[in-house]
Short mmCIF file of C-alpha atoms in Angstrom, two decimals:
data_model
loop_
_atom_site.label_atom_id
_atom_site.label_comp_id
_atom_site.label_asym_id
_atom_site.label_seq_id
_atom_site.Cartn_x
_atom_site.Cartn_y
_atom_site.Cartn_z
CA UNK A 11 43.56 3.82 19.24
CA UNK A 12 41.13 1.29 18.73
CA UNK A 13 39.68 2.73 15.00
CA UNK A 14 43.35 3.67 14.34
CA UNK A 15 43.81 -0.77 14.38
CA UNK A 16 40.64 -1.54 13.10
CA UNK A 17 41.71 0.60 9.83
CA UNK A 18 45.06 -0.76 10.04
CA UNK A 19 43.16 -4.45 9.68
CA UNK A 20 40.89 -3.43 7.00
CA UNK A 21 43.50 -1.97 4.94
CA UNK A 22 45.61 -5.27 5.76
CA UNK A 23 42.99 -7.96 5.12
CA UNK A 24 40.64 -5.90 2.44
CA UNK A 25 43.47 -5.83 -0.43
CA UNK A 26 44.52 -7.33 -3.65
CA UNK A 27 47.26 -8.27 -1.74
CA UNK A 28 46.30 -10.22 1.06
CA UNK A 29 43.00 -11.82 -1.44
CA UNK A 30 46.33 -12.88 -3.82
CA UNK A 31 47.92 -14.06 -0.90
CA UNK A 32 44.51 -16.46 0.16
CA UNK A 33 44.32 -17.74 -3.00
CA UNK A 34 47.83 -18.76 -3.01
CA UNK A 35 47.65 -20.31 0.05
CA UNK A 36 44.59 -22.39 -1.00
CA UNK A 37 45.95 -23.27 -4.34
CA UNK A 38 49.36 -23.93 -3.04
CA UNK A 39 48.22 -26.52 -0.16
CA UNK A 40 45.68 -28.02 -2.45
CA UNK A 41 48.20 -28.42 -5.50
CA UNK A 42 51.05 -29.71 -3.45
CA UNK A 43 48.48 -32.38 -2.56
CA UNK A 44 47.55 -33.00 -5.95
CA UNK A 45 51.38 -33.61 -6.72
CA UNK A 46 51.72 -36.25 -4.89
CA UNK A 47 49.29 -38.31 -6.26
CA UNK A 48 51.19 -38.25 -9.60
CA UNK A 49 54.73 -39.11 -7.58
CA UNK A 50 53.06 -42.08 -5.96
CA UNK A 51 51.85 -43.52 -8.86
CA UNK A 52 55.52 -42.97 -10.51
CA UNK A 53 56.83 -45.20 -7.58
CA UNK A 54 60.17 -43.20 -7.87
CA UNK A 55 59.70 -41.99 -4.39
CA UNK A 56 58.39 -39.28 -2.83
CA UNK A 57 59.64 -36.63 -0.56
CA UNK A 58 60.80 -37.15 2.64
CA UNK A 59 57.66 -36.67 4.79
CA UNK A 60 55.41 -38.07 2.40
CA UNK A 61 57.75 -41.26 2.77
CA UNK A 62 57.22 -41.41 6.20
CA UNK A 63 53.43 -40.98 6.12
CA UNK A 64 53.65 -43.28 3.76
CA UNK A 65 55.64 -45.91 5.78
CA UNK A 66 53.29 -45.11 9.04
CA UNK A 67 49.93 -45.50 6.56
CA UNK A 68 51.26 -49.12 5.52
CA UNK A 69 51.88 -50.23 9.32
CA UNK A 70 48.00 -49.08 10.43
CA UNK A 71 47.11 -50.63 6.41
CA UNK A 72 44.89 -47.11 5.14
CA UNK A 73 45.87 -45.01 2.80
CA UNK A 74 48.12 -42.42 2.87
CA UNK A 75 45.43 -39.62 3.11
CA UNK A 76 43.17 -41.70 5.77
CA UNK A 77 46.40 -41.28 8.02
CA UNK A 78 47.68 -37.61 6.91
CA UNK A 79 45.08 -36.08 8.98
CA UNK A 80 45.63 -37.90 11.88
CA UNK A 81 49.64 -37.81 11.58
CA UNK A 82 49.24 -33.86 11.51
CA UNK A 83 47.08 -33.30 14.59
CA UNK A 84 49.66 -35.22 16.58
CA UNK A 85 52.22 -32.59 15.06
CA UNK A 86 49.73 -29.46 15.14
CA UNK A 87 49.19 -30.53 19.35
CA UNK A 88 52.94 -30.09 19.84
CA UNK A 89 52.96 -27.08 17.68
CA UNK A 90 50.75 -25.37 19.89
CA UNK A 91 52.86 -26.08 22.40
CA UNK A 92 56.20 -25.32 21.07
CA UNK A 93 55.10 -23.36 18.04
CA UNK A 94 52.32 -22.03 18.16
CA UNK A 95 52.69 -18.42 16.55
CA UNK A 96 53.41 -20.21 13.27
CA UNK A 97 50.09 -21.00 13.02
CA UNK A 98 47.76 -19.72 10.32
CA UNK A 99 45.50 -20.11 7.35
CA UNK A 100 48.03 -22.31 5.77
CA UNK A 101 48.60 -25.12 9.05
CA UNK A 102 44.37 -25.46 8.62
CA UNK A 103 44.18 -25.91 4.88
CA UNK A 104 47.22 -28.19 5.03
CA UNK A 105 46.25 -30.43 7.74
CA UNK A 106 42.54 -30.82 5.79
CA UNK A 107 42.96 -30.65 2.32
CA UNK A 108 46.65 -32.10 1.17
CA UNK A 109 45.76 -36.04 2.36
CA UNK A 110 42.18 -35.53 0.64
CA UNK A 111 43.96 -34.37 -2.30
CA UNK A 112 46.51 -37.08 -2.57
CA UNK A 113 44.10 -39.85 -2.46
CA UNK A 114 42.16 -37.82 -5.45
CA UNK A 115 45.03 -37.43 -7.68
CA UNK A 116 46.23 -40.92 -7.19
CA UNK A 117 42.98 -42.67 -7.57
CA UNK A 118 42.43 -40.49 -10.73
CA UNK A 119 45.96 -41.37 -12.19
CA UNK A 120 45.65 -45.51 -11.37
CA UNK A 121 42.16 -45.18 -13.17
CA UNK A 122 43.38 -43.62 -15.79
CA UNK A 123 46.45 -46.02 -16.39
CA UNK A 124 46.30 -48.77 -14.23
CA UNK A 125 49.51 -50.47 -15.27
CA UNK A 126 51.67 -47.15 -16.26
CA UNK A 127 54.64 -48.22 -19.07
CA UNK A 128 58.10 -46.83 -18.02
CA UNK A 129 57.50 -43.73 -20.00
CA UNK A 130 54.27 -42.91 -17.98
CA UNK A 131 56.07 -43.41 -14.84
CA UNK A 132 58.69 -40.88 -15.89
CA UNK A 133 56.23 -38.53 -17.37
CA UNK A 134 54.33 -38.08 -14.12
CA UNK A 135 57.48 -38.11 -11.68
CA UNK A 136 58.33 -35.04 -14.07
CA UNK A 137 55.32 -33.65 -13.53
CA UNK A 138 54.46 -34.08 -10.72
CA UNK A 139 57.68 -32.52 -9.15
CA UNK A 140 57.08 -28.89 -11.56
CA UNK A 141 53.81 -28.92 -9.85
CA UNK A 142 55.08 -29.71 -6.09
CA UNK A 143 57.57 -27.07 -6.71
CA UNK A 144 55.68 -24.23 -8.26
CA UNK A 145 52.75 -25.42 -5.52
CA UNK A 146 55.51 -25.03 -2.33
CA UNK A 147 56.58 -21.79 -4.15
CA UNK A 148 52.96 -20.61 -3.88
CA UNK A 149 52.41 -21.54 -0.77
CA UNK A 150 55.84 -20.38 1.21
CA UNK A 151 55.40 -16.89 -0.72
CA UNK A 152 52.16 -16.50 0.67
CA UNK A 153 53.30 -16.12 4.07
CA UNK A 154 49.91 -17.24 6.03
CA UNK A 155 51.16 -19.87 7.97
CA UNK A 156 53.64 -23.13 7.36
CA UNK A 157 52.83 -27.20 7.91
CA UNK A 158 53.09 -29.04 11.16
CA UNK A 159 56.23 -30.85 9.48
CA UNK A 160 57.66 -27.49 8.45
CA UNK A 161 57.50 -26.60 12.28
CA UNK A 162 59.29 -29.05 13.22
CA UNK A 163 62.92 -28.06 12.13
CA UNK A 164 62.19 -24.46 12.95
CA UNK A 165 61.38 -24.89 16.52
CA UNK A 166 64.23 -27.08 16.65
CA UNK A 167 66.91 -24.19 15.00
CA UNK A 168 65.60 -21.87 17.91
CA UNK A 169 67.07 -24.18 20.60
CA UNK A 170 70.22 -22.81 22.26
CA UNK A 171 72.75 -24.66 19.65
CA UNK A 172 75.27 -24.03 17.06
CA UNK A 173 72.57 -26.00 14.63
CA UNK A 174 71.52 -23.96 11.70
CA UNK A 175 68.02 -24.93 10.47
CA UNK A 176 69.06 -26.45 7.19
CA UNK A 177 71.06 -28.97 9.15
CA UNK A 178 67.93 -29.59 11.59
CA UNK A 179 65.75 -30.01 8.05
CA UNK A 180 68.25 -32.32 6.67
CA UNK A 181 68.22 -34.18 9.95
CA UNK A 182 64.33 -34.84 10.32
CA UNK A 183 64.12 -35.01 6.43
CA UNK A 184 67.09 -38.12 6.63
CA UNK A 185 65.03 -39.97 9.68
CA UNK A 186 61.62 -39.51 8.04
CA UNK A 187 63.25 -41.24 4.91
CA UNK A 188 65.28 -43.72 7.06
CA UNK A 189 61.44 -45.12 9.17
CA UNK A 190 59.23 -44.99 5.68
CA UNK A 191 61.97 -46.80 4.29
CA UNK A 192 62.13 -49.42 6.86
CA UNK A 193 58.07 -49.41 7.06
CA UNK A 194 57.83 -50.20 3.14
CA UNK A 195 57.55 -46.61 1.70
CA UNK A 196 58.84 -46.42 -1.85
CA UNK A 197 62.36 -44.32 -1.80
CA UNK A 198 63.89 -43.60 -4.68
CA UNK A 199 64.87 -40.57 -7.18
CA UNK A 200 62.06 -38.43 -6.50
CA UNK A 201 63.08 -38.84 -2.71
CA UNK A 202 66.56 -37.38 -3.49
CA UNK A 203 65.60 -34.09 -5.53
CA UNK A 204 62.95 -33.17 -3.49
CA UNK A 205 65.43 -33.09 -0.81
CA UNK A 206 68.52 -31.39 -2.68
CA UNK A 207 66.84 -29.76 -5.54
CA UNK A 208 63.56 -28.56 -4.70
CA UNK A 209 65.13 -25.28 -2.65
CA UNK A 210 66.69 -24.18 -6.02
CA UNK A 211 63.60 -24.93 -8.38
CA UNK A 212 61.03 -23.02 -5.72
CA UNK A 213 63.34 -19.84 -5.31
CA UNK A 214 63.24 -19.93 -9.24
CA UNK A 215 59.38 -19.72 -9.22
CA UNK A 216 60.00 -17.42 -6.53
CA UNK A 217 61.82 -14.85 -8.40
CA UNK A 218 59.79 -14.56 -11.50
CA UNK A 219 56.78 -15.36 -10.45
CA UNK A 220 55.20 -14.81 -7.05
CA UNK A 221 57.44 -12.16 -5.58
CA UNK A 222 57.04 -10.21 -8.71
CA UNK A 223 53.48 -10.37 -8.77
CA UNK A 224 53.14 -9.48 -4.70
CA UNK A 225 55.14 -6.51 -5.12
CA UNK A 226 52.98 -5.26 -8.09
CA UNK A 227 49.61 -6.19 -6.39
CA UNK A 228 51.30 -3.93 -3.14
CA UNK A 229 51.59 -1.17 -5.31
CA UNK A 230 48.13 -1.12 -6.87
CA UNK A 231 46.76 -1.62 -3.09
CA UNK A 232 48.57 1.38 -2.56
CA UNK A 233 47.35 3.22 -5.66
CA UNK A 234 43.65 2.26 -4.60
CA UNK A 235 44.50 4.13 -1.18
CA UNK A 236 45.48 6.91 -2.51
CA UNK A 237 42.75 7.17 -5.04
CA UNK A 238 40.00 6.45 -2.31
CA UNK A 239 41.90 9.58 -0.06
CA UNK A 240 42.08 11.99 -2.86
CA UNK A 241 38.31 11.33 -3.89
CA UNK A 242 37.01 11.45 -0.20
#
């Protein structure tokens, strides 16, 4: 029974697909980071968690990715409490790498244009919500785990109420906007289609992207199996 699991793990963990899946974990956390650098330097807003961290960052006066760290453990203890099988690969990379990654990307974008014209602004807001989108469409398709924030509105859904989860999400997405807002955090366009659009635009990258390519990487694992069985 035991070898019969230990296959079962290689063949799950030693495959294009899972090693596709890794990488777009990785580059999906690290990215989504990256993206906010360019929305904070728009100053259009940023999406509703961000706006919080924001908010809470101005209050204890470090940056937002001195505090991200910090704001996710508190989230990660009660996730282990309340959520804990939603843990994974994912929760780790997120809770090290997307503050880290902020800082970078703004730092980078205020040396690079210190006083951005109107059409800068609008050029990064644009693209830096493509790359949060095709980076949270990287991420959710790879399945290996979801952010303490994420956690949140799904441990809530499971509670014994007629509350669907996209009315929880809405409901910690509106407070998290409402406290950065009253803490200083910048709310503002990019605020409002990251919380109305963005479910639309990563289902898009979903569809002809990512889910296309894990199904085709599935079928080559199971090629490879096949190959490896008829050979030995």
């Amino acid at each position: 029974m035991k070898k019969m699991d230990f296959a079962a793990m290689r063949r799950k963990y030693i495959s294009y697909e899972y090693g596709c899946r890794l990488l777009m974990t990785v580059g999906g956390v690290l990215l989504s980071g990256f993206s906010v650098g360019f929305l904070q330097i728009a100053d259009f807003g940023t999406d509703p968690f961000t706006v919080f961290a924001t908010g809470i960052a101005n209050v204890f006066g470090v940056t937002y990715g001195t505090l991200y760290p910090y704001l996710n453990l508190v989230l990660l203890a009660a996730m282990c409490i309340y959520g804990r099988h939603y843990i994974g690969i994912a929760t780790v990379i997120n809770l090290m790498g997307i503050g880290f990654m902020a800082d970078f990307s703004r730092g980078l974008w205020v040396a690079l244009t210190p006083d951005p014209t109107m059409a800068q602004r609008v050029g990064y807001i644009v693209i830096g919500l493509i790359i949060l989108c095709l980076a949270c469409s990287m991420y959710m398709t790879s399945d290996l785990g979801v952010s303490t924030y994420d956690v949140v509105a799904i441990s809530l859904s499971k509670l014994n109420t007629p509350i669907q989860f996209r009315f929880w999400r809405i409901g910690t997405d509106c407070i998290c906007v409402l406290v950065g807002f009253l803490l200083g955090a910048t709310v503002g366009v990019g605020t409002v289609f990251t919380a109305f659009c963005m479910g639309p635009v990563i289902q898009l990258f979903n569809k002809i992207l990512w889910d296309p390519l894990i199904m085709r990487l599935q079928s080559m694992d199971i090629h490879r199996l096949k190959n490896k069985e008829n050979a030995a």
